[in-house]
PDB file of C-alpha atoms in Angstrom:
ATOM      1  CA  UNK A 142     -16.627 -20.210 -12.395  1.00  0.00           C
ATOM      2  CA  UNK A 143     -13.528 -19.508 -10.438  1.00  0.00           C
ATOM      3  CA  UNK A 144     -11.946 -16.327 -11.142  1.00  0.00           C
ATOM      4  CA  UNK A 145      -8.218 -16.733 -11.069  1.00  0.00           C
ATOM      5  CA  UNK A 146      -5.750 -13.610 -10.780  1.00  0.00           C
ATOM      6  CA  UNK A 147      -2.305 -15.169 -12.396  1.00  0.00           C
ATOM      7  CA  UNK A 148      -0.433 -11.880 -12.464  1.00  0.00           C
ATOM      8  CA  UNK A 149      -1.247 -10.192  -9.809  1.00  0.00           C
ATOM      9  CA  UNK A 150       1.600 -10.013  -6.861  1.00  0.00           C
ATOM     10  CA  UNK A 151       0.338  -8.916  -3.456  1.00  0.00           C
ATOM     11  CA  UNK A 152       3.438  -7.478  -1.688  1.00  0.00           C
ATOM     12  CA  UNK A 153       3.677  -8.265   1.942  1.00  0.00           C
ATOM     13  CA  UNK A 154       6.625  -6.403   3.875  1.00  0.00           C
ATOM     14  CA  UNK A 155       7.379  -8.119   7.765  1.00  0.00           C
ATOM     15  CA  UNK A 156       8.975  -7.176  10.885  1.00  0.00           C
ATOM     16  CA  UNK A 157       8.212  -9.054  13.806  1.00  0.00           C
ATOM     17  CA  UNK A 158       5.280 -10.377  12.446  1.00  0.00           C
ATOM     18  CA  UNK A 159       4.857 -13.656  13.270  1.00  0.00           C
ATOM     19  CA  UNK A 160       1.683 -13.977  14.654  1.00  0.00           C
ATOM     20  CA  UNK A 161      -0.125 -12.579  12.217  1.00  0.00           C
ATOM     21  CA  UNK A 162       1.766 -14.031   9.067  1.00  0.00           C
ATOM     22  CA  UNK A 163      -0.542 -17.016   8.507  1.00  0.00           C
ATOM     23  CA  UNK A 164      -3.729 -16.181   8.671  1.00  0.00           C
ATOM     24  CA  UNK A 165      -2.986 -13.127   6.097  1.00  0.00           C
ATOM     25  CA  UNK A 166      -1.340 -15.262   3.760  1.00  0.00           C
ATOM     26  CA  UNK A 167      -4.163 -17.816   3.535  1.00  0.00           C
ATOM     27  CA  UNK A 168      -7.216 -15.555   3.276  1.00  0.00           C
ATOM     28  CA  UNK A 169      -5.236 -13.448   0.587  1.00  0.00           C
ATOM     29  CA  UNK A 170      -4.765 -17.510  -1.420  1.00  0.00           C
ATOM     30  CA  UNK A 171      -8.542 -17.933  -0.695  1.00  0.00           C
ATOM     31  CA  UNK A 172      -9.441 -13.969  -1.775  1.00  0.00           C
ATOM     32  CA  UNK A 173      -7.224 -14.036  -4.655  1.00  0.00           C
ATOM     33  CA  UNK A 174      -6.643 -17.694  -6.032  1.00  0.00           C
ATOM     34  CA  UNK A 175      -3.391 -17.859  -8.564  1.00  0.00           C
ATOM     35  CA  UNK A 176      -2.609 -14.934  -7.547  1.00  0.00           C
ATOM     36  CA  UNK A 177       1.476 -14.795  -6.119  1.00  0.00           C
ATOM     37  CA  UNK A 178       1.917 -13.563  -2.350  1.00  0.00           C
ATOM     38  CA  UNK A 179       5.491 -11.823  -1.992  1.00  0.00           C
ATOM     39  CA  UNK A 180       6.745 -12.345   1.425  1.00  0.00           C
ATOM     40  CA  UNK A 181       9.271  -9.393   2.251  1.00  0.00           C
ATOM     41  CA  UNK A 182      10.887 -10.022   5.934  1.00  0.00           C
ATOM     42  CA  UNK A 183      13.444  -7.847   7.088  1.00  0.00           C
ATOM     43  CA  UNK A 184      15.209 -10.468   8.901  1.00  0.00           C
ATOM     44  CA  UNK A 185      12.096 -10.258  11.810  1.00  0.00           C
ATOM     45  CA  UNK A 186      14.374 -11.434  15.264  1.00  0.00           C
ATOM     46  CA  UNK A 187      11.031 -13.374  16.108  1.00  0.00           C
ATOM     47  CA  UNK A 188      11.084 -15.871  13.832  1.00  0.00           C
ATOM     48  CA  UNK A 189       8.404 -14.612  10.803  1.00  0.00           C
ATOM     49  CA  UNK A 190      10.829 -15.567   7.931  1.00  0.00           C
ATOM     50  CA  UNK A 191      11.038 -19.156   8.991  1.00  0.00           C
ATOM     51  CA  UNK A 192       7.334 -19.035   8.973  1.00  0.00           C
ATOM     52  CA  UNK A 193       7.119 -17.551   5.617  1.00  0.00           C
ATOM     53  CA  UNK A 194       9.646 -19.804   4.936  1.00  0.00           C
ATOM     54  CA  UNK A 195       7.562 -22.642   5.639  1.00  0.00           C
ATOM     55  CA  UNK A 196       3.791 -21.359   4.030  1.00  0.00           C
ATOM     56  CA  UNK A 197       6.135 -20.962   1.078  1.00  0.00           C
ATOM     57  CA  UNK A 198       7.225 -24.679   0.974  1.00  0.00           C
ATOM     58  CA  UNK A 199       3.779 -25.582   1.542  1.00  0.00           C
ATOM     59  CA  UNK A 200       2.326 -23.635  -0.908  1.00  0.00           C
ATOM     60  CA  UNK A 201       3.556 -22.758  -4.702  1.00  0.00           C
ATOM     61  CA  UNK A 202       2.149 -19.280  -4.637  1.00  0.00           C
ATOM     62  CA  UNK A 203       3.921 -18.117  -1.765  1.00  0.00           C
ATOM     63  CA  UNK A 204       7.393 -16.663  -2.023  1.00  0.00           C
ATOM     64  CA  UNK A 205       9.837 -14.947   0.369  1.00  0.00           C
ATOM     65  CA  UNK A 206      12.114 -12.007  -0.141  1.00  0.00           C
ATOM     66  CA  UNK A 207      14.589 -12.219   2.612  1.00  0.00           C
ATOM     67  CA  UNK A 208      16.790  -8.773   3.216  1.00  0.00           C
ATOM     68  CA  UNK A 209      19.706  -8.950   5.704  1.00  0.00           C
ATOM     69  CA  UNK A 210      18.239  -6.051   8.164  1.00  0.00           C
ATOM     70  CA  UNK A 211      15.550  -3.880   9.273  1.00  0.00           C
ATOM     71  CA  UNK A 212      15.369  -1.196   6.071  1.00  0.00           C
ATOM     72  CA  UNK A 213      12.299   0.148   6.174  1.00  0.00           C
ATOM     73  CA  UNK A 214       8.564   0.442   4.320  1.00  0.00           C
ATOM     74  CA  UNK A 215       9.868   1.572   1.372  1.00  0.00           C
ATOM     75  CA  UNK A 216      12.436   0.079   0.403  1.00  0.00           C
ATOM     76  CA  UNK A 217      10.919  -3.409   0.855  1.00  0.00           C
ATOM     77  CA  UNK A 218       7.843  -2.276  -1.314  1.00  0.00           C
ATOM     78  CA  UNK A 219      10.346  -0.829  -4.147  1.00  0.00           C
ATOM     79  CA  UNK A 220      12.075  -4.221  -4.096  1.00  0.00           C
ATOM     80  CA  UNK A 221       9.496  -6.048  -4.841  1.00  0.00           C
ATOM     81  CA  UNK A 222       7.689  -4.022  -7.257  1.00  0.00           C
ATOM     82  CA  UNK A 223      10.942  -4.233  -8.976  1.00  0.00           C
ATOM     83  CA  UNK A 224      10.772  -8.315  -8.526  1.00  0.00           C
ATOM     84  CA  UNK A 225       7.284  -7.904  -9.868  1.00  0.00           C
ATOM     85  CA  UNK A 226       8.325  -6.018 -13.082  1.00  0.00           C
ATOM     86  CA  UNK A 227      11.139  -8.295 -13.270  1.00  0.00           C
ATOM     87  CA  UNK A 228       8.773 -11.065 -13.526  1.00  0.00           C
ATOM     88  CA  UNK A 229       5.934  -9.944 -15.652  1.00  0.00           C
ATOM     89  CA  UNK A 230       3.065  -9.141 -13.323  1.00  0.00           C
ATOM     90  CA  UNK A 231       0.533  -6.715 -14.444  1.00  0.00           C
ATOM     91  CA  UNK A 232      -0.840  -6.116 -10.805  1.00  0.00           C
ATOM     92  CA  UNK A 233       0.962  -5.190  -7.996  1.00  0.00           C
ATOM     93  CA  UNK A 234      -0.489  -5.157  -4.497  1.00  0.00           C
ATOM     94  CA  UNK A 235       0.626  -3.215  -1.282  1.00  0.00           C
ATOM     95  CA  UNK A 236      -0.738  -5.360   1.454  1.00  0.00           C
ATOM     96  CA  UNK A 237       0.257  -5.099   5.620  1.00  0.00           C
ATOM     97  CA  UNK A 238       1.024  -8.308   7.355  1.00  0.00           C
ATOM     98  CA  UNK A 239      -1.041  -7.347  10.606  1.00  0.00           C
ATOM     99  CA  UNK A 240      -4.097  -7.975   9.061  1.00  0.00           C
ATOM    100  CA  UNK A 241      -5.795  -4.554   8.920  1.00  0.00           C
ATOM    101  CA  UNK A 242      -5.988  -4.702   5.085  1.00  0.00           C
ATOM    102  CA  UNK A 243      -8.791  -6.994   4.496  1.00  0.00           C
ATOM    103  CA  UNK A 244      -7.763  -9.298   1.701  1.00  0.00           C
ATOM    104  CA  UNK A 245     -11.364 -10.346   0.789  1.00  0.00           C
ATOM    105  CA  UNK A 246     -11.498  -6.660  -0.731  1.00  0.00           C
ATOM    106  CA  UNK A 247      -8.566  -6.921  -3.118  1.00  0.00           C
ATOM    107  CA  UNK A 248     -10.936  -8.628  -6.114  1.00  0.00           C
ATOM    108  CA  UNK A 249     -13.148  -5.289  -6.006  1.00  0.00           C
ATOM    109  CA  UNK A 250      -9.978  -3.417  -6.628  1.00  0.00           C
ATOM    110  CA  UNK A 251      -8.190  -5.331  -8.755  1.00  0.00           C
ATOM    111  CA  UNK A 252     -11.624  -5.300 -10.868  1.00  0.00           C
ATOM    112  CA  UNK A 253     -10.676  -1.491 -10.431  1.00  0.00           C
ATOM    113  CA  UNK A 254      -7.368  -1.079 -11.293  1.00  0.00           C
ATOM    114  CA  UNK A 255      -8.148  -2.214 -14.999  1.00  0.00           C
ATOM    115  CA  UNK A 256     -10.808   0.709 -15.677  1.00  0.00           C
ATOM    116  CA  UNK A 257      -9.277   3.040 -18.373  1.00  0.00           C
ATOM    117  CA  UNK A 258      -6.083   4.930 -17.368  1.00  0.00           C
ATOM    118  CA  UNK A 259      -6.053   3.686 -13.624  1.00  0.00           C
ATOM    119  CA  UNK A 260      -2.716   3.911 -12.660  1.00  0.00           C
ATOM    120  CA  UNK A 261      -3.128   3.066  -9.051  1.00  0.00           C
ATOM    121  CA  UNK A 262      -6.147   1.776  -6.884  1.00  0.00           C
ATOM    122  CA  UNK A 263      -6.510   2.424  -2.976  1.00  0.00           C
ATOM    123  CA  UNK A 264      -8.291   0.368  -0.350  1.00  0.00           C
ATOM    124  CA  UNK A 265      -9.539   3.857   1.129  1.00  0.00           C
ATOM    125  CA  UNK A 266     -11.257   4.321   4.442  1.00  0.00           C
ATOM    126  CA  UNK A 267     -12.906   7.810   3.831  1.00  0.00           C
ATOM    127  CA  UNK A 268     -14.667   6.863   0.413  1.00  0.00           C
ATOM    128  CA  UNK A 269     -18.768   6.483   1.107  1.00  0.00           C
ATOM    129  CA  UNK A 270     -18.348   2.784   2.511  1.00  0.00           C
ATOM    130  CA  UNK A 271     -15.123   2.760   3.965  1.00  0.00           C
ATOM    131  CA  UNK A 272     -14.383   3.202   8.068  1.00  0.00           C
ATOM    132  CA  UNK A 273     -11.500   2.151  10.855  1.00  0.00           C
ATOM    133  CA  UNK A 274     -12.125   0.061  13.680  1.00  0.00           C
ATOM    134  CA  UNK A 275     -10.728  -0.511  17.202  1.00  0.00           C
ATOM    135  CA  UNK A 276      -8.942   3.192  16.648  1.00  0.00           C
ATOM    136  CA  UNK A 277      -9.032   5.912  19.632  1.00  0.00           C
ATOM    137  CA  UNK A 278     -10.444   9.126  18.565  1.00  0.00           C
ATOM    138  CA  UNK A 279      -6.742  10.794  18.592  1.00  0.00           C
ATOM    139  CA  UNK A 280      -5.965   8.423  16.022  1.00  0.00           C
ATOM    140  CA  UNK A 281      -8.680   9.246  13.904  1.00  0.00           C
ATOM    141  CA  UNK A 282      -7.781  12.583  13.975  1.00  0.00           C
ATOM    142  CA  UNK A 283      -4.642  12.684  13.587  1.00  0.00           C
ATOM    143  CA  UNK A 284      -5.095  10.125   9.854  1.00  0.00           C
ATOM    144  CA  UNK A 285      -8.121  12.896   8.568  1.00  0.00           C
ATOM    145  CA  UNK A 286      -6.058  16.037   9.290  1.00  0.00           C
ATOM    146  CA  UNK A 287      -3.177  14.496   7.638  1.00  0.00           C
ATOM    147  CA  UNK A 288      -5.233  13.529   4.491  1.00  0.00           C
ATOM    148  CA  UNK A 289      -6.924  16.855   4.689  1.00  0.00           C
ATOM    149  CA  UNK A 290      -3.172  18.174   4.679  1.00  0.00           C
ATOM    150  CA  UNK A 291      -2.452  16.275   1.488  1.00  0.00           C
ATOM    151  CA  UNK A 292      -5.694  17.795  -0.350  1.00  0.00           C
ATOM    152  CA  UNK A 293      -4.776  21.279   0.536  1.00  0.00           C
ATOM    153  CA  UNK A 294      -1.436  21.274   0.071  1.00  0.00           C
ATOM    154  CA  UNK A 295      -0.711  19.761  -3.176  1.00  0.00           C
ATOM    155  CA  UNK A 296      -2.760  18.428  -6.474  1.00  0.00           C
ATOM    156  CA  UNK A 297      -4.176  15.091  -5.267  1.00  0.00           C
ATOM    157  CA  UNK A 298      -7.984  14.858  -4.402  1.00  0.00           C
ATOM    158  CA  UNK A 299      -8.394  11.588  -3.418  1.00  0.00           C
ATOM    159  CA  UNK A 300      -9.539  10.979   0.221  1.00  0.00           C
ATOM    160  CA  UNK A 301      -7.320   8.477   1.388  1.00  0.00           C
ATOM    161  CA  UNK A 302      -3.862   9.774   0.063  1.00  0.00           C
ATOM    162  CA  UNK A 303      -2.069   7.905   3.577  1.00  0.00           C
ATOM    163  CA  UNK A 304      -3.965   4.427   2.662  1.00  0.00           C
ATOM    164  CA  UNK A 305      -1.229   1.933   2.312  1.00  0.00           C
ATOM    165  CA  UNK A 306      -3.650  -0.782   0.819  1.00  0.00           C
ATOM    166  CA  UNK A 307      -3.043  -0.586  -2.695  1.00  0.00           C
ATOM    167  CA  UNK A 308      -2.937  -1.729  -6.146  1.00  0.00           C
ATOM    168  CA  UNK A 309      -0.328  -0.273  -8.769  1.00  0.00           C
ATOM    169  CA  UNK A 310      -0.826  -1.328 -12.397  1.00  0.00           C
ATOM    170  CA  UNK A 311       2.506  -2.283 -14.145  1.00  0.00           C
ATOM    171  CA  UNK A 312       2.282  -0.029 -16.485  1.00  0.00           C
ATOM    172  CA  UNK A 313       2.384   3.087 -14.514  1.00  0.00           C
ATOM    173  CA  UNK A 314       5.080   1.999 -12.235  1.00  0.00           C
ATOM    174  CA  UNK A 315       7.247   1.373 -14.925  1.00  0.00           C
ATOM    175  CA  UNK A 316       7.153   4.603 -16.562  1.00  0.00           C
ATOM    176  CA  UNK A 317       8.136   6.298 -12.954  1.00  0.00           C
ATOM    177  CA  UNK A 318      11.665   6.704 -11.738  1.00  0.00           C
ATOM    178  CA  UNK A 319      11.377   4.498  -8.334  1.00  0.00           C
ATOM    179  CA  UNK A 320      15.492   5.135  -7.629  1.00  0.00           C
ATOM    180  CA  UNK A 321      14.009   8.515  -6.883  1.00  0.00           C
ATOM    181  CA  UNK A 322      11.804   7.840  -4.193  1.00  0.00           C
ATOM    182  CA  UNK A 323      13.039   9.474  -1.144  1.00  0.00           C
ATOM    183  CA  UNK A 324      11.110   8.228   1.585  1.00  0.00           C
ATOM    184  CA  UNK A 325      11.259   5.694   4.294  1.00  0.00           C
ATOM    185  CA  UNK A 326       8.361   6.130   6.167  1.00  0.00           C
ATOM    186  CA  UNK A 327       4.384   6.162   5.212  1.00  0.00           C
ATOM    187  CA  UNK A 328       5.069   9.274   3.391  1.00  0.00           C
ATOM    188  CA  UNK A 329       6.223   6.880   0.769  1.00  0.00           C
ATOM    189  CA  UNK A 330       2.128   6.056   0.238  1.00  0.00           C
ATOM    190  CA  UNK A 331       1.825   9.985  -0.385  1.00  0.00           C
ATOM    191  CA  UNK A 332       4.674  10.007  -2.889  1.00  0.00           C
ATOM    192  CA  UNK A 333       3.911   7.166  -5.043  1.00  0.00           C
ATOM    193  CA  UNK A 334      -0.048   8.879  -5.099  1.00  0.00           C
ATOM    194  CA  UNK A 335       2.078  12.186  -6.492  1.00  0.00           C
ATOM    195  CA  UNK A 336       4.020  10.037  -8.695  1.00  0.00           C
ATOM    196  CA  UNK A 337       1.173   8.095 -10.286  1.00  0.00           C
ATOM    197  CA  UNK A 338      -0.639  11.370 -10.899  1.00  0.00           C
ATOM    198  CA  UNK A 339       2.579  13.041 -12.707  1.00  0.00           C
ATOM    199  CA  UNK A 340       2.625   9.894 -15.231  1.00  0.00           C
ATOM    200  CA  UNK A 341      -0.978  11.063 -16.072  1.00  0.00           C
ATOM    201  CA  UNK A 342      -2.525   7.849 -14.831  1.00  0.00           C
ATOM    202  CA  UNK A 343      -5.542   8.067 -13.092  1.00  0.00           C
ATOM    203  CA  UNK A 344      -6.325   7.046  -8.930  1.00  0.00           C
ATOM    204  CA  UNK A 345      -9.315   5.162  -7.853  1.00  0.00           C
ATOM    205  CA  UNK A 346     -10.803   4.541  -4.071  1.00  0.00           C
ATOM    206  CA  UNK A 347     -12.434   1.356  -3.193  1.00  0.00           C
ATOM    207  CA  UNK A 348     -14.060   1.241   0.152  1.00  0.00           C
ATOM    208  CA  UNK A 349     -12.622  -0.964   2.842  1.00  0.00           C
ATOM    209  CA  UNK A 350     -12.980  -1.500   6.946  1.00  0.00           C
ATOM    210  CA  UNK A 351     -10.107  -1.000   8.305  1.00  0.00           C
ATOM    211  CA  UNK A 352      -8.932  -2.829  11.357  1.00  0.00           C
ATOM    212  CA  UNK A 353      -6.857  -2.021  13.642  1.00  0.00           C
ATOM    213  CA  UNK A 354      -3.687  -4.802  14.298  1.00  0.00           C
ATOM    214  CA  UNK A 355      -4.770  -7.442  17.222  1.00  0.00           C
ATOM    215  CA  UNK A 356      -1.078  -8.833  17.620  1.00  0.00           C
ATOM    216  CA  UNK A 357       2.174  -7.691  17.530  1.00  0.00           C
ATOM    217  CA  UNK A 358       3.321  -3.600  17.607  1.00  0.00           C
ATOM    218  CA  UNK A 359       2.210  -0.701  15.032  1.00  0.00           C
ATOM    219  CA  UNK A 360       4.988   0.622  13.057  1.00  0.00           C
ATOM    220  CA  UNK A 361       3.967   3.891  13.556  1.00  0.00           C
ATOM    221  CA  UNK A 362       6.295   6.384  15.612  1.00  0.00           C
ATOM    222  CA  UNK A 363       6.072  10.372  16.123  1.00  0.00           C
ATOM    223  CA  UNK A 364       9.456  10.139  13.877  1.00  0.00           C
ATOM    224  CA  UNK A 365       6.893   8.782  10.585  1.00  0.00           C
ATOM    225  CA  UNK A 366       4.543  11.545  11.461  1.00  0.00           C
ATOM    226  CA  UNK A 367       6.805  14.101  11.268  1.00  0.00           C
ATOM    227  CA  UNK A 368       8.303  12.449   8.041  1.00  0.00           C
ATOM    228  CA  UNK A 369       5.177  12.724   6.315  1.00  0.00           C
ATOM    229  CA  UNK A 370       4.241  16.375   7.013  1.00  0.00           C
ATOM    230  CA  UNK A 371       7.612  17.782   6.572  1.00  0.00           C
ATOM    231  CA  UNK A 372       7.700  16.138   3.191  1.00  0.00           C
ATOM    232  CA  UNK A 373       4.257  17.126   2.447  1.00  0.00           C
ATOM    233  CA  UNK A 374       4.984  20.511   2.560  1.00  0.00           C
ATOM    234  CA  UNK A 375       7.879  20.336   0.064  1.00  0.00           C
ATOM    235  CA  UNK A 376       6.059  18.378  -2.286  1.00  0.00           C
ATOM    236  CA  UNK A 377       3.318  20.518  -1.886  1.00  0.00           C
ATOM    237  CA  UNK A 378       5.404  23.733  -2.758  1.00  0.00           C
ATOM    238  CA  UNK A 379       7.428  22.028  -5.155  1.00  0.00           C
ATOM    239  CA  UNK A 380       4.380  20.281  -7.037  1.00  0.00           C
ATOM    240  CA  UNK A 381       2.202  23.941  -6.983  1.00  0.00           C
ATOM    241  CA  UNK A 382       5.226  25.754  -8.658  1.00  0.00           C
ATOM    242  CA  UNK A 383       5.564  23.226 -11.450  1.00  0.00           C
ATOM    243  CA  UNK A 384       1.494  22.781 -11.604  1.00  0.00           C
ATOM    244  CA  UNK A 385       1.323  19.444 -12.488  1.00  0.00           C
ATOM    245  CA  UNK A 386      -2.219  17.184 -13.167  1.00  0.00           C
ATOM    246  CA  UNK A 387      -3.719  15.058 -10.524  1.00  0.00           C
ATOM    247  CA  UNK A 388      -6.658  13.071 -11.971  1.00  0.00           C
ATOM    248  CA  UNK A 389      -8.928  10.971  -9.518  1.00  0.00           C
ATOM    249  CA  UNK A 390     -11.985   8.664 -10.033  1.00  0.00           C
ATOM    250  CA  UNK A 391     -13.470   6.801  -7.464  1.00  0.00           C
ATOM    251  CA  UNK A 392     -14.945   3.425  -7.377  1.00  0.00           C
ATOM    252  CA  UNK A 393     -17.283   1.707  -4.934  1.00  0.00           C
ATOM    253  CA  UNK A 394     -17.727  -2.183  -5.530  1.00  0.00           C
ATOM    254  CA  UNK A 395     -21.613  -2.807  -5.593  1.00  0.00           C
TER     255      UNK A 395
END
């Protein structure tokens, strides 16, 4: 029997992304049937919203979210978890377009996301299970520190706190104030983990393999680095003076 996944959204932000579009979308329709694939281009100058565009009008599940310039991570994710709310899904999925989030995982964490008081779910590479691939050893690094960082530095335990492979339930993003998300960068994955643990909800880690984008050019810049730790370290002080809970429970598919 064919398990279908009618309200989940998997939310799929683009830039310049146009050779890697395709084969995303269809292994997420094949990983994930019913489910609805948000296409979020920022007006890519190479052509990717014509191709989402065109998956869309061959397929029913596919939809596009077109936005009139380059805004950023998070603001395309908080649009569309706001379409998602708007439109009754129960699931919503943070998914890249360059095909390092492996969409044949997404049915292990879905299954996750509806364990007791999950309030968010992440495709985590430093659970037992999980690794990268095709990253240099700086990069590696670099990702661990920064995750270590998180851990010391404010509530959260969970391993992966940078993942941006995710799955929010509705119900805890719509108890949490997303006009007051502040950042642009991946330091918006850190956030929302703070923000899911403040609504009391709790976070699970799937294992994944991670691999690294074949086409097209990473997103990452010294600028989002420096982003993430300088906001770290506020949240970190602010978050320690007003001592709030951070519950975690992991989950490994079997």
């Amino acid at each position: 029997m064919t398990i279908t996944y009618p309200d989940v959204l998997v939310c799929v932000p683009t830039y310049n992304e146009s050779a890697n579009l395709v084969p995303l979308v269809r292994r997420a329709l094949d990983s994930v049937a019913g489910a609805t694939i948000l296409v979020i281009d920022d007006s890519s100058p190479d052509g990717t919203g014509d191709i989402a565009d065109a998956l869309a009008a061959e397929h029913p599940d596919v939809r596009v979210l077109h936005r009139p310039a380059k805004s950023g991570l998070a603001t395309a994710y908080l649009d569309a978890f706001r379409y998602g709310l708007e439109n009754g899904f129960t699931r919503l999925v943070e998914m890249d377009a360059d095909g390092s989030h492996p969409p044949e995982r997404l049915p292990a964490m879905i299954a996750a996301s509806h364990a007791p008081e999950v309030g968010l779910v992440i495709g985590s590479r430093y659970v037992p299970g999980g690794r990268t691939e095709g990253w240099p050893l700086s990069r590696k690094i670099l990702s661990k520190a920064g995750n270590t960082y998180v851990r010391l530095l404010t509530p959260l335990t969970v391993r992966d706190a940078t993942a941006g492979y995710r799955v929010f339930t509705a119900d805890a993003l719509r108890v949490m104030d997303l006009d007051s998300v502040t950042s642009r960068g991946y330091s918006f994955q850190i956030e929302m983990a703070l923000l899911v643990a403040d609504t009391g909800k709790k976070i699970s880690e799937v294992p994944i393999t991670f691999r690294e984008r074949e086409s097209g050019t990473s997103k990452m810049s010294r600028a989002v680095v420096v982003e993430a730790l300088w906001k770290t370290t506020i949240w970190g002080w602010r978050q320690r003076s007003s001592q709030p809970t951070a519950r975690t429970a992991e989950s490994e598919s079997r």
